[in-house]
Structures are given as structure tokens and as C-alpha cells.
């Protein structure tokens, strides 16, 4: 699986594969979940972020323009041209638009960004009084997948990252989102999709929401030991064969805290080959982002992003 | 509004302030005439429009039960025999699009009792393929966004590759709006993935498990997994807020024609549908989803009439024992009460005779 024996070789092989991945992403005219489906906001936003991070501003701009065309009048960004709701991709679109560097030749996205952020601040996950059956704090509001439902880990992480990217990391909604994410870490490490304990039993952790949470909490100065346990969980999980998306999110979560498993280059290389073969642009974008290693994968606004523990 | 993701007994969306304390479970008992007529219409359309299923759906519904089944035995033969025993005209499958829907809600290699075993999926695929059907396996895992990971963790992905069966990732497919034919919930319709909307036959391939909110999950509840997370979230919290029993019924009333093949070989008891323990039953159950679920409920020690989505499901097919035609084994000989989480909303589901014999 590894195709290389020493770290320097592995890194060279990985860079070669990532070049192919970036080239392939840059050649796309639209980005989708799989080669036969309609263009979609999430893969397009991830592609924009990945392409910009790898210096492909021209291709990234195509993605940013497409996202702007998808924006609804209320500021939200739908799933696809035919699916204007729900608006959970709005935060991802903000992150994509914020990759437009001042020196780059790109549209002025200040208005779409402002409208999108206004929309994000207008919605929140449903809260409730504390519930006996639940281990998590049901009074905290983050962001839901779909309006008028509860807050969940991934949309909350994306919302918080977007607010930080536009310089609103101190907004009360951002602070509450950070508390929510910390609350959702399992005692034994890792994150479920959003609950922690139900009817007295701790739920199962998963790599993808754990990766999102760690990437988002890396600059929060979080002192809970649950973070270290989450890093341990990811180190254990990524040692097994896993999918491209989970591998990418897991590595991004580890890298945000300055962890990089010895075999990670080999894992990424193998996953890149598979993603190229499948032509799955969102997988390619995620692998390209994970390939940034210790560089933060998402635009960070003006804040300094440094892990609080290592 | 209360947190419906955790507590299905919390108020339903659309309740007014007076009714806000009414649990959705209570709402499930409400049978209005329009809904009865709609349900009857759905069944009639299935029977008239599609001879393939003419004997499966009717006032009386056959359910086939096989015992002593194993994942390494001749499941293909069992499934074929069961389909024929329940009246399916297998020759009518040629050229039909058949979507097999296993349960891959939150797969974990350490908990194989949570998900449909790949051997059952492949055996079902082979039966339908042998009769000329165009078979796809499709699922929208309810708790995980990464379907590739779900395929790997459930071991279904490698099995499909080996067998050359196509997988449709229902979480991300393009969608088709379909009116809600059940109308037990306030949802006006559903976004079905194209693979679901265009299927000639959907085969619910659930794992038989306890469920810590609604008692049991099998053929009907498994169809939560035909709705795409991209529209409903992970978990599909829109459905929780609209009421679990109501939306289980509504989805079953609204999908194209459906039959069930239940993986009841290694089941889950206790804190299902995710964290429960394995329970060996060696069972395969085949038939129309409502009748199959009613039979499975009896087998695991629950009273079908007390399971809210089954009580609603009576509009789609029979749940009373007298209207379910037993094929293969008799359910009473297979009955073995499942352990459940101790909670009032679950204790009330138990069959009195099941408690006495457990």
C-alpha cells in the first residue's frame, strides 16, 4: 500500500500524487459528489479552498463564481442549482469566498460574504431544557443541517470557522459554538455526529466529525483532556484502512494540533490514487487539503492559528 | 421546541401551544378518514398496477419465516423460496429496476450486529439478478456522512465489489420530490433519491434490532435510509421533529412498491439500534413490510398494536395475526423475547405472554 520505504521517498511520492490531484481538480469545470451527479455546493466550496491553498487561484475563482451564482436572495447557499434548501453549505461558501486573496484577480465577494454571514447569524439549532436522557448540553445553540432542527457537530464547526474567517470569532454565536463543540467531545475521545450520551450509554466516535471539531478548536486554547483523547482516537483509527474523506478529515484534525502520523504520507498517496480513479472531486479536494499538513486548511482571517497543546 | 433527536416523545412540529405537550406517539394513534383512504389507495395502486406483487399486498398478507439460517449457508435458496412462498412472480422481474436497501446506519466493524450482513445482501442480489432484474444496492447511512467508510466498516462494500453489484450513495444523489401519501406527519412530501424514485421494486433488507425510542427497527424503519442526508441531515433530524412513528409510516406509504427480506440471523437486543448486544436467532423473514414487522415484533416479544408506526401501518397492510398467512416456520416456535432498555415507553410495548415466558 505504501509504495515507499523512507520518509523522504514517501513525501516525494505523495507530492507527485497530490500534483495529479490538484491538476485534476483544476481541470474540472464544475465539482460534484460523483462524476454522474449534478454540480454541488459542498464539493465546489472544498475545491475552491483546496485549489486556492495550492496556488491555483484561477481555477479556484471559477468555483467561487459558481457558488456566488448559487446564493439565494436571503444570503443562504443551497445544495445544488435545483435544491436551494437547506442552507448548510453557506458556511462552506463563505470559507471558499474568503480564499480570494487581495492580490488575486477575483471578484469582490464582500457582499455575498456579508449576506451569507447575516443569514448564518439569523438561524440557530433548536435548543431545549436539559434532558434526562441526554449527556450533552441541550441549551447550547450551534448550527443545524436543516433549519428548525437541533445543532450538530459538523455544521457548527463549519459555522464557527466561517465566522473566524470573516473576523467575527468573538461574536457571541461563535463563542457559543466553540462551547458546544467542546461539550460534544466524548469523554473517551472523539466526536459522534452530535450527541454524547443517550439513555446512559456513550455513543460511538467517528473520524469525520472528530476531524472537523479538532480543526475548529485548535486555536481555542481548549484545556480539556478530551482533546488529547480525541487525538489518540484519531491516531488509532487512521492506522486502519479507511476511506479518503475520513482519512483527510482525520489527518486535518491531527495536523491542527501538530500531529502527523509517520505513515500518513503513504496513506494519503494510496487514497489519492483511489480518488483519481473514481473521479470524485470532493474526495480529491479533501485529500489536497490534508496534504497541506501543518498549514491550516481553511482561511483564518486575521487570527493566528497555533495549536494550544501538542 | 424540545430536542426531538433524542426524544421521539417530544412535541411534533406544528403543534400549537395547547398541544405542545402532546407526544408524537399519541398523535400516531389518530386515524382520520382521509389518511385511511390515502393508505388504501396506495395499496390498491400497488396491487392493480404491478402484477409482480399482486399476491403480496392484499387484505391477507403472507409472511415467510426460515429458521436455522447461517451467513455461510445457502441463503440464496432460502430467499428465493421465501419470495415464491409469499406469492412473488419472479419471472416478472426481468428488466425491472430493483433497489436493495440494507441497514448501514452507523457501521462499525466491532459491532456487526448493527448492520445487515453482506451475505444477506449478496444472496438477495443474486436471486433478483438470476431472474433478470437490474439490481442496485442503495443506502443513505443515517449517522455518518462518509458512505465509503460505511461501506468498508459494514463489509458490504468489498462484498459488492466482489459480486459486481452497483452501489448507489443515496445521501448525495439528485432528488425527486414526491408527495407524502401517508400524511400522518406534517411533511407535505419527500425528496427521494433518483434511484429510489425510479425503482420498480424496493427491497428493504433490514437487520432485526431493538430500538430505544420506538421499540423495534426492521423493514419499515429501515426505509428512513432511503432519504438523503444532504436534504434531511445527519441524523435525519427533520424526521425526528416531525415524529418518528408518523414519518416511518409516511415514508412507507410514499415509496415505490416495497417488500422486505429481514436479516434476523444475528440480531441486536438491548440498547438498539446502535449499541445493543448480538442475539443469535438464525431467522430470515420475507413478505410485505408491515406484516413482516408485525411478525418480527411478536417474535421478539413486543405487541405490534403497541408499536406506534405499526399501528399506523395497518393502513398499508395487516398486523393482526389472523390476517397474516404464515409460510415456512410458525412464528411461535421461533419466539424469543429480546432484552430491552428499561424505560416506561419501552416496557409498555411488551407482550404480556412474552414477559411471562422471558
XYZ file of C-alpha atoms in Angstrom:
668
model
C 0.000 0.000 0.000
C 2.711 2.465 0.910
C 4.835 2.320 -2.212
C 7.792 3.892 -0.402
C 10.072 2.908 2.431
C 11.603 6.040 3.915
C 10.005 9.336 4.814
C 11.740 11.414 2.156
C 10.655 8.989 -0.557
C 7.143 8.875 0.817
C 6.869 12.638 0.805
C 8.150 12.840 -2.766
C 5.691 10.193 -3.931
C 2.893 11.976 -2.110
C 3.729 15.336 -3.655
C 3.698 13.729 -7.063
C 0.255 12.238 -6.435
C -1.072 15.458 -4.967
C 0.096 17.330 -8.060
C -2.062 14.988 -10.129
C -4.959 15.533 -7.757
C -4.652 19.320 -7.922
C -4.280 19.213 -11.706
C -7.382 17.096 -11.990
C -9.361 19.379 -9.685
C -8.196 22.436 -11.612
C -9.279 20.928 -14.931
C -12.843 20.436 -13.725
C -15.374 22.966 -14.909
C -17.824 22.004 -12.165
C -17.421 19.982 -8.984
C -19.719 17.209 -7.797
C -20.043 14.329 -5.365
C -19.564 11.781 -8.113
C -18.959 12.000 -11.838
C -22.604 11.407 -12.787
C -24.338 13.747 -10.343
C -25.190 17.424 -10.629
C -22.633 20.070 -9.585
C -22.974 20.713 -5.866
C -22.030 23.423 -3.401
C -20.066 21.341 -0.907
C -17.583 19.797 -3.362
C -17.310 23.130 -5.133
C -16.521 25.018 -1.937
C -13.992 22.408 -0.864
C -12.422 22.534 -4.315
C -12.150 26.319 -4.136
C -10.421 26.157 -0.758
C -8.065 23.387 -1.858
C -7.200 24.981 -5.196
C -6.538 28.359 -3.605
C -4.397 26.797 -0.901
C -2.302 25.127 -3.585
C -1.888 28.341 -5.552
C -4.436 27.638 -8.275
C -6.351 30.886 -7.926
C -7.672 30.806 -11.493
C -9.479 27.519 -11.026
C -10.491 28.495 -7.507
C -12.110 31.613 -8.909
C -14.335 29.537 -11.200
C -15.553 27.679 -8.147
C -16.110 30.879 -6.185
C -18.089 32.422 -9.040
C -20.256 29.299 -9.315
C -21.007 29.458 -5.608
C -21.958 33.119 -5.857
C -24.399 32.239 -8.618
C -25.930 29.639 -6.320
C -26.540 32.100 -3.497
C -30.193 32.687 -2.657
C -31.727 36.114 -2.175
C -31.759 35.596 1.596
C -27.988 35.067 1.608
C -28.015 31.311 2.080
C -26.312 28.954 -0.345
C -28.255 25.892 -1.410
C -27.079 22.401 -2.214
C -27.351 22.450 -5.978
C -28.995 24.559 -8.643
C -32.195 22.559 -8.277
C -32.001 22.406 -4.468
C -31.969 25.882 -2.903
C -32.500 24.402 0.557
C -31.300 23.508 3.089
C -28.587 26.122 3.538
C -25.939 24.203 5.455
C -23.394 24.803 2.673
C -23.491 28.546 3.350
C -20.610 28.449 5.826
C -18.522 26.447 3.357
C -19.241 29.031 0.664
C -18.027 31.785 2.989
C -14.794 29.874 3.519
C -14.443 29.494 -0.246
C -15.043 33.184 -0.922
C -12.548 34.139 1.765
C -9.794 32.359 -0.163
C -9.806 35.223 -2.628
C -6.556 36.950 -1.791
C -6.354 40.737 -2.194
C -3.646 40.333 -4.817
C -5.555 37.720 -6.798
C -7.611 38.519 -9.847
C -11.049 37.685 -8.493
C -14.479 39.130 -7.956
C -15.306 41.243 -4.954
C -17.076 38.799 -2.644
C -17.626 41.197 0.226
C -21.352 41.464 -0.464
C -22.064 37.724 -0.837
C -19.980 37.104 2.272
C -21.860 39.720 4.273
C -25.239 38.373 3.152
C -24.196 34.806 3.886
C -22.964 35.666 7.361
C -26.136 37.613 8.080
C -28.139 34.547 7.094
C -25.985 32.287 9.252
C -26.487 34.553 12.241
C -30.222 34.518 11.655
C -30.529 30.777 12.180
C -29.554 28.571 15.073
C -30.107 24.998 16.093
C -33.117 24.304 18.274
C -32.357 24.158 21.970
C -34.265 22.665 24.860
C -34.172 22.491 28.608
C -31.702 19.890 29.852
C -32.978 16.398 29.161
C -32.534 13.436 31.428
C -31.828 11.114 28.503
C -29.085 13.293 27.031
C -25.490 13.618 28.118
C -24.838 16.786 26.157
C -25.820 20.356 26.916
C -29.061 20.814 25.003
C -29.223 24.503 25.891
C -26.312 25.431 23.620
C -27.060 26.621 20.096
C -24.783 25.994 17.173
C -25.932 25.370 13.638
C -28.277 22.678 12.293
C -28.114 20.830 8.989
C -31.676 21.923 8.297
C -33.483 24.933 9.738
C -35.688 24.312 12.764
C -33.796 21.239 13.898
C -31.124 20.643 16.539
C -27.473 21.723 16.355
C -24.974 19.159 15.127
C -21.209 18.951 15.156
C -20.231 19.454 11.528
C -22.432 22.419 10.620
C -21.477 24.039 13.922
C -17.772 23.570 13.212
C -18.216 24.973 9.716
C -20.196 27.927 11.040
C -17.557 28.732 13.629
C -14.745 28.501 11.081
C -16.658 30.823 8.764
C -17.184 33.419 11.497
C -13.500 33.275 12.369
C -12.608 33.665 8.703
C -14.584 36.911 8.479
C -13.115 38.287 11.693
C -16.145 37.544 13.860
C -14.535 34.914 16.031
C -15.526 36.876 19.116
C -19.191 37.061 18.144
C -21.401 35.549 20.869
C -22.621 32.935 18.393
C -19.027 31.951 17.683
C -18.216 31.648 21.369
C -21.322 29.559 21.978
C -20.419 27.340 19.030
C -16.961 26.757 20.493
C -18.509 25.777 23.821
C -20.890 23.448 22.022
C -18.082 21.690 20.168
C -16.093 21.206 23.346
C -19.224 19.894 25.046
C -19.746 17.358 22.252
C -16.336 15.717 22.649
C -16.809 12.258 24.106
C -15.193 11.553 27.472
C -13.145 8.780 25.924
C -12.185 10.944 22.957
C -13.568 11.648 19.515
C -16.916 13.004 18.425
C -20.150 11.394 17.485
C -22.261 13.251 14.895
C -23.557 15.386 17.727
C -24.754 13.532 20.785
C -22.545 12.201 23.552
C -24.539 10.013 25.918
C -28.075 8.761 25.314
C -30.005 6.748 27.891
C -26.827 6.309 29.887
C -24.618 4.940 27.140
C -21.805 6.814 25.433
C -22.241 6.862 21.677
C -19.630 5.863 19.131
C -16.958 8.291 17.909
C -16.423 8.869 14.203
C -13.425 10.200 12.344
C -15.048 12.868 10.189
C -16.840 14.897 12.903
C -13.813 14.441 15.153
C -11.579 15.913 12.458
C -13.872 18.899 11.923
C -14.057 19.560 15.651
C -10.319 19.434 16.210
C -9.574 21.664 13.227
C -12.048 24.175 14.614
C -10.938 24.029 18.245
C -7.198 24.160 17.540
C -6.890 27.877 18.266
C -9.399 27.965 21.105
C -7.000 27.322 23.951
C -9.079 24.338 24.955
C -7.660 22.650 28.025
C -9.998 19.687 28.358
C -8.223 16.326 28.353
C -10.904 15.188 25.932
C -8.868 16.869 23.183
C -5.829 14.725 23.842
C -8.030 11.639 23.972
C -9.529 12.681 20.650
C -6.088 12.950 19.107
C -5.296 9.485 20.446
C -8.549 8.218 18.967
C -7.679 9.595 15.540
C -4.150 8.170 15.688
C -5.640 4.749 16.415
C -8.358 4.924 13.799
C -6.216 6.188 10.963
C -3.867 3.275 11.455
C -6.559 1.087 9.942
C -7.649 1.203 6.353
C -10.261 3.889 5.916
C -11.892 5.951 3.212
C -10.457 9.022 1.518
C -12.783 11.519 3.196
C -12.381 10.147 6.701
C -8.628 9.881 6.235
C -8.447 13.500 5.095
C -10.582 14.851 7.929
C -8.722 12.751 10.462
C -5.341 13.977 9.267
C -6.535 17.591 9.221
C -7.656 17.201 12.815
C -4.337 15.751 13.870
C -2.292 18.289 11.914
C -4.204 21.144 13.530
C -2.611 20.010 16.789
C 0.790 19.457 15.180
C 0.419 15.692 14.978
C 1.332 13.840 11.798
C 1.497 10.044 11.877
C 4.630 8.512 10.439
C 2.690 6.577 7.826
C 0.375 9.417 6.855
C 2.147 10.246 3.595
C 1.712 6.681 2.429
C -1.956 6.627 3.399
C -2.599 9.859 1.537
C -0.788 8.588 -1.543
C -2.902 5.461 -1.678
C -6.098 7.427 -1.108
C -5.168 9.931 -3.822
C -4.792 7.124 -6.338
C -8.237 5.840 -5.485
C -9.870 9.264 -5.645
C -8.322 9.957 -9.045
C -9.589 6.620 -10.292
C -13.118 7.369 -9.050
C -13.075 10.952 -10.311
C -14.641 12.097 -7.043
C -13.863 15.791 -6.834
C -14.852 16.254 -3.211
C -12.524 13.439 -2.192
C -9.726 14.977 -4.235
C -10.298 18.374 -2.633
C -10.213 16.888 0.854
C -7.022 14.959 0.172
C -5.417 18.094 -1.246
C -6.368 19.950 1.933
C -4.980 17.182 4.125
C -1.803 17.308 2.044
C -1.195 20.813 3.385
C -0.180 19.028 6.572
C 0.527 21.561 9.330
C -0.681 24.546 7.338
C -4.254 25.358 8.368
C -6.539 24.062 5.603
C -9.158 26.837 5.800
C -8.894 30.622 5.568
C -8.345 32.001 9.048
C -8.949 35.713 8.733
C -6.515 37.765 10.788
C -6.161 35.404 13.708
C -3.042 33.429 14.464
C -3.762 29.724 14.294
C -1.485 27.728 16.513
C -2.405 24.629 18.413
C -2.892 25.155 22.095
C -1.470 21.781 23.042
C 0.749 19.335 21.225
C -39.287 23.034 20.909
C -37.831 20.044 22.644
C -34.930 18.086 21.285
C -36.597 15.622 19.033
C -33.354 13.968 18.063
C -33.183 12.448 21.470
C -36.729 12.002 22.453
C -39.308 10.925 19.922
C -41.975 11.531 22.507
C -41.280 15.247 22.316
C -43.806 17.572 20.709
C -44.314 17.421 16.961
C -43.611 20.330 14.691
C -46.724 22.278 14.051
C -48.298 21.608 17.411
C -49.946 24.653 18.809
C -49.242 25.822 22.299
C -52.163 23.865 23.655
C -50.931 20.704 22.082
C -47.255 21.274 22.605
C -47.108 18.783 25.411
C -48.822 16.089 23.425
C -46.272 13.453 22.475
C -45.959 12.452 18.856
C -46.640 8.913 19.941
C -50.117 9.988 20.911
C -50.565 11.706 17.597
C -49.754 8.423 15.943
C -52.960 6.956 17.178
C -55.070 9.462 15.296
C -56.695 7.877 12.249
C -58.562 10.278 10.065
C -60.708 9.203 7.173
C -58.614 10.952 4.531
C -55.474 9.158 5.655
C -57.289 5.853 5.633
C -58.406 6.452 2.097
C -54.949 7.527 1.007
C -53.421 4.423 2.506
C -55.951 2.220 0.829
C -55.249 3.953 -2.447
C -51.577 3.232 -2.220
C -52.160 -0.449 -1.625
C -54.673 -0.658 -4.409
C -52.325 1.011 -6.872
C -49.640 -1.457 -5.947
C -51.908 -4.409 -6.488
C -53.533 -3.211 -9.695
C -50.560 -1.670 -11.370
C -47.971 -4.311 -10.763
C -48.734 -7.992 -11.035
C -45.318 -8.763 -9.665
C -46.666 -8.021 -6.208
C -50.303 -8.826 -6.627
C -50.206 -11.665 -4.133
C -48.024 -9.960 -1.566
C -50.278 -6.995 -0.900
C -53.824 -7.723 -0.006
C -56.252 -7.993 2.834
C -54.290 -11.001 3.944
C -50.535 -10.887 3.726
C -48.215 -13.889 3.610
C -45.014 -13.876 5.650
C -42.327 -16.474 5.164
C -40.086 -17.458 8.058
C -36.983 -19.628 7.836
C -35.071 -20.857 10.872
C -31.558 -22.245 11.426
C -30.140 -19.886 8.843
C -26.437 -19.002 8.779
C -24.436 -16.452 6.874
C -22.277 -19.161 5.352
C -25.161 -21.353 4.237
C -27.430 -21.339 1.204
C -29.182 -18.030 1.799
C -29.847 -17.544 -1.883
C -32.069 -20.611 -1.917
C -33.836 -19.551 1.264
C -34.595 -16.130 -0.163
C -35.815 -17.490 -3.472
C -38.052 -19.998 -1.714
C -39.361 -17.297 0.572
C -40.206 -14.940 -2.246
C -42.051 -17.680 -4.078
C -43.829 -18.772 -0.919
C -45.138 -15.249 -0.418
C -46.554 -15.179 -3.910
C -43.993 -13.185 -5.838
C -43.927 -13.900 -9.547
C -40.181 -13.981 -10.034
C -40.494 -14.232 -13.799
C -41.876 -10.698 -13.771
C -38.557 -9.372 -12.505
C -36.826 -9.458 -15.888
C -35.672 -5.990 -16.850
C -37.053 -4.424 -13.672
C -35.022 -1.997 -11.604
C -34.679 -3.483 -8.126
C -33.124 -1.432 -5.347
C -31.869 -3.377 -2.344
C -31.784 -1.263 0.794
C -29.650 -2.725 3.618
C -29.257 -1.088 7.030
C -25.876 0.668 7.272
C -26.921 3.316 9.753
C -23.617 3.756 11.572
C -21.391 0.815 10.703
C -18.628 -0.364 12.968
C -16.523 -3.454 12.452
C -16.666 -4.027 16.184
C -20.480 -4.178 16.116
C -21.534 -6.305 13.136
C -24.925 -6.892 14.774
C -25.791 -3.284 13.908
C -25.869 -3.646 10.133
C -27.273 -6.027 7.554
C -24.789 -8.820 6.941
C -23.174 -8.692 3.486
C -24.042 -12.342 2.895
C -27.749 -11.482 3.021
C -27.263 -8.526 0.680
C -25.357 -10.570 -1.861
C -27.734 -13.523 -1.676
C -30.699 -11.245 -2.323
C -28.850 -9.559 -5.182
C -28.100 -12.909 -6.764
C -31.726 -14.045 -6.576
C -33.013 -10.931 -8.293
C -30.215 -10.947 -10.860
C -30.880 -14.570 -11.757
C -34.403 -13.591 -12.715
C -33.149 -10.777 -14.910
C -33.630 -7.788 -12.618
C -31.321 -4.782 -12.784
C -30.042 -4.765 -9.228
C -28.568 -1.829 -7.323
C -27.773 -1.667 -3.625
C -28.527 1.748 -2.194
C -28.331 3.333 1.230
C -28.162 6.761 2.812
C -26.397 5.991 6.084
C -28.241 7.920 8.736
C -25.476 8.784 11.157
C -22.349 9.058 9.040
C -21.648 11.317 6.087
C -18.850 9.236 4.680
C -20.614 6.486 2.757
C -17.339 4.948 1.583
C -16.381 4.495 5.214
C -19.800 2.995 5.933
C -19.350 0.519 3.089
C -16.000 -0.533 4.422
C -16.974 -0.733 8.099
C -20.069 -2.801 7.290
C -18.044 -5.088 4.972
C -20.775 -4.566 2.399
C -18.541 -2.524 0.089
C -15.949 -5.243 -0.566
C -18.740 -7.819 -0.956
C -20.470 -5.702 -3.602
C -17.196 -5.245 -5.460
C -16.546 -8.970 -5.459
C -20.062 -9.679 -6.722
C -20.050 -6.856 -9.258
C -23.116 -5.168 -7.786
C -23.508 -1.419 -8.157
C -23.880 0.819 -5.081
C -25.979 3.992 -5.104
C -24.975 6.541 -2.475
C -28.442 7.790 -1.621
C -27.130 10.528 0.682
C -25.843 12.561 -2.247
C -27.894 11.546 -5.283
C -30.008 14.049 -7.170
C -33.520 14.034 -5.743
C -37.117 13.834 -6.906
C -39.934 15.492 -4.935
C -42.717 13.051 -4.085
C -45.945 13.969 -2.279
C -46.465 12.427 1.138
C -49.089 9.755 0.526
C -49.430 8.917 4.191
C -49.979 12.355 5.766
C -49.592 11.111 9.322
C -46.912 13.769 9.810
C -46.955 17.399 8.788
C -44.450 16.818 5.990
C -46.038 17.552 2.630
C -43.684 15.301 0.710
C -40.289 13.680 0.495
C -37.132 14.175 -1.517
C -36.369 10.705 -2.760
C -33.038 9.983 -4.436
C -33.408 9.229 -8.117
C -32.507 5.557 -7.573
C -35.430 5.278 -5.172
C -37.926 7.250 -7.217
C -37.231 5.266 -10.367
C -37.083 1.797 -8.817
C -39.698 -0.721 -9.866
C -39.242 -2.532 -6.595
C -37.533 -1.604 -3.358
C -36.385 -4.429 -1.159
C -35.965 -3.441 2.456
C -33.087 -5.529 3.802
C -33.008 -4.630 7.468
C -31.261 -6.069 10.460
C -33.762 -7.082 13.144
C -32.982 -4.904 16.168
C -34.471 -3.322 19.220
C -34.806 0.450 19.070
C -34.501 2.516 22.215
C -37.128 5.053 21.125
C -39.722 3.133 19.136
C -39.152 -0.430 20.357
C -38.087 -2.213 17.214
C -36.482 -1.480 13.880
C -36.872 -3.819 10.946
C -38.426 -3.449 7.473
C -40.412 -0.230 7.884
C -37.985 1.822 9.970
C -35.143 0.752 7.663
C -36.678 2.939 4.968
C -35.538 6.046 6.842
C -32.379 5.198 4.964
C -33.843 5.953 1.552
C -33.958 9.656 2.379
C -30.834 11.665 1.575
C -28.837 13.195 4.405
C -27.988 16.094 2.141
C -31.647 17.175 2.457
C -32.551 15.783 5.884
C -29.255 15.986 7.811
C -27.096 13.509 9.709
C -29.016 12.291 11.653
C -32.235 12.880 9.706
C -33.417 15.266 12.346
C -36.189 16.679 10.153
C -37.938 13.332 10.508
C -37.424 13.199 14.269
C -39.004 16.610 14.642
C -41.959 15.539 12.527
C -42.409 12.427 14.678
C -40.649 9.102 14.217
C -43.726 6.830 14.033
C -45.535 9.230 11.720
C -42.631 9.626 9.334
C -41.844 5.912 9.305
C -45.408 5.348 8.175
C -45.376 8.246 5.707
C -42.189 7.098 4.020
C -43.531 3.575 3.669
C -46.752 4.942 2.225
C -44.887 7.112 -0.279
C -42.055 4.967 -1.644
C -42.477 2.784 -4.705
C -43.501 -0.802 -4.163
C -41.581 -2.437 -1.367
C -41.011 -5.895 0.019
C -38.876 -6.979 2.945
C -36.188 -9.566 3.486
C -35.115 -9.363 7.130
C -31.667 -10.353 8.338
C -32.710 -11.968 11.588
C -29.777 -14.339 11.796
C -27.606 -12.379 14.218
C -29.868 -9.696 15.666
C -29.459 -6.872 18.155
C -31.123 -6.710 21.558
C -30.745 -4.284 24.447
C -29.815 -0.706 23.575
C -30.504 -0.877 19.859
C -30.288 0.310 17.183
C -26.580 1.140 17.666
C -25.177 -0.039 20.978
C -27.081 -3.243 21.653
C -25.734 -6.761 22.025
C -25.796 -9.555 19.495
C -28.565 -12.112 19.774
C -28.450 -15.226 17.641
C -31.825 -16.053 16.084
C -30.969 -17.764 12.779
C -34.013 -16.201 11.175
C -34.913 -14.894 7.736
C -38.312 -13.215 7.306
C -39.827 -12.302 3.929
C -43.013 -10.556 2.876
C -44.688 -7.174 2.811
C -43.046 -4.770 5.276
C -45.984 -4.187 7.615
C -46.854 -7.858 8.033
C -43.205 -8.816 8.332
C -42.610 -6.216 11.037
C -45.709 -7.280 12.939
C -44.464 -10.861 12.861
C -40.953 -9.866 13.912
C -42.407 -7.849 16.789
C -44.237 -10.910 18.045
C -41.101 -12.996 17.750
C -39.013 -10.584 19.840
C -41.711 -10.229 22.483
C -43.414 -6.972 21.527
C -47.047 -6.263 20.851
C -47.463 -4.983 17.257
C -50.510 -2.900 18.157
C -48.483 -1.010 20.736
C -45.725 -0.039 18.325
C -46.927 3.297 17.026
C -45.645 3.038 13.468
C -47.132 -0.422 13.122
C -50.456 0.798 14.424
C -50.355 3.438 11.703
C -49.081 0.796 9.290
C -52.391 -1.024 9.426
C -53.452 1.326 6.659
C -50.874 -0.327 4.401
C -51.218 -3.941 5.392
C -52.390 -6.240 8.150
C -50.691 -6.532 11.521
C -53.220 -8.821 13.207
C -52.116 -12.410 13.402
C -55.368 -13.605 11.898
C -54.679 -11.735 8.673
C -51.061 -12.771 8.266
C -50.675 -16.005 6.363
C -47.799 -17.924 7.832
C -45.428 -19.573 5.347
C -42.429 -21.665 6.301
C -41.963 -21.833 10.060
C -44.593 -20.830 12.598
C -43.582 -17.688 14.485
C -44.486 -19.047 17.895
C -41.805 -21.701 17.618
C -39.215 -19.016 16.909
C -40.286 -16.552 19.592
C -37.527 -15.457 21.928
C -38.062 -12.156 23.762
C -35.313 -9.597 23.262
C -33.833 -7.678 26.148
C -34.802 -4.021 26.072
C -33.620 -0.865 27.744
C -35.617 -0.410 30.934
C -37.809 2.591 30.222
C -41.550 3.179 30.578
C -42.038 3.955 26.895
C -40.498 0.580 26.026
C -41.942 -1.507 28.819
C -45.435 -0.751 27.576
C -44.641 -2.416 24.228
C -44.039 -5.842 25.686
C -46.435 -8.681 25.097
C -47.776 -9.917 28.388
C -47.166 -13.547 27.489
C -43.637 -12.633 26.352
C -42.832 -11.184 29.758
C -44.148 -14.261 31.437
C -42.028 -16.575 29.355
C -38.842 -14.487 29.203
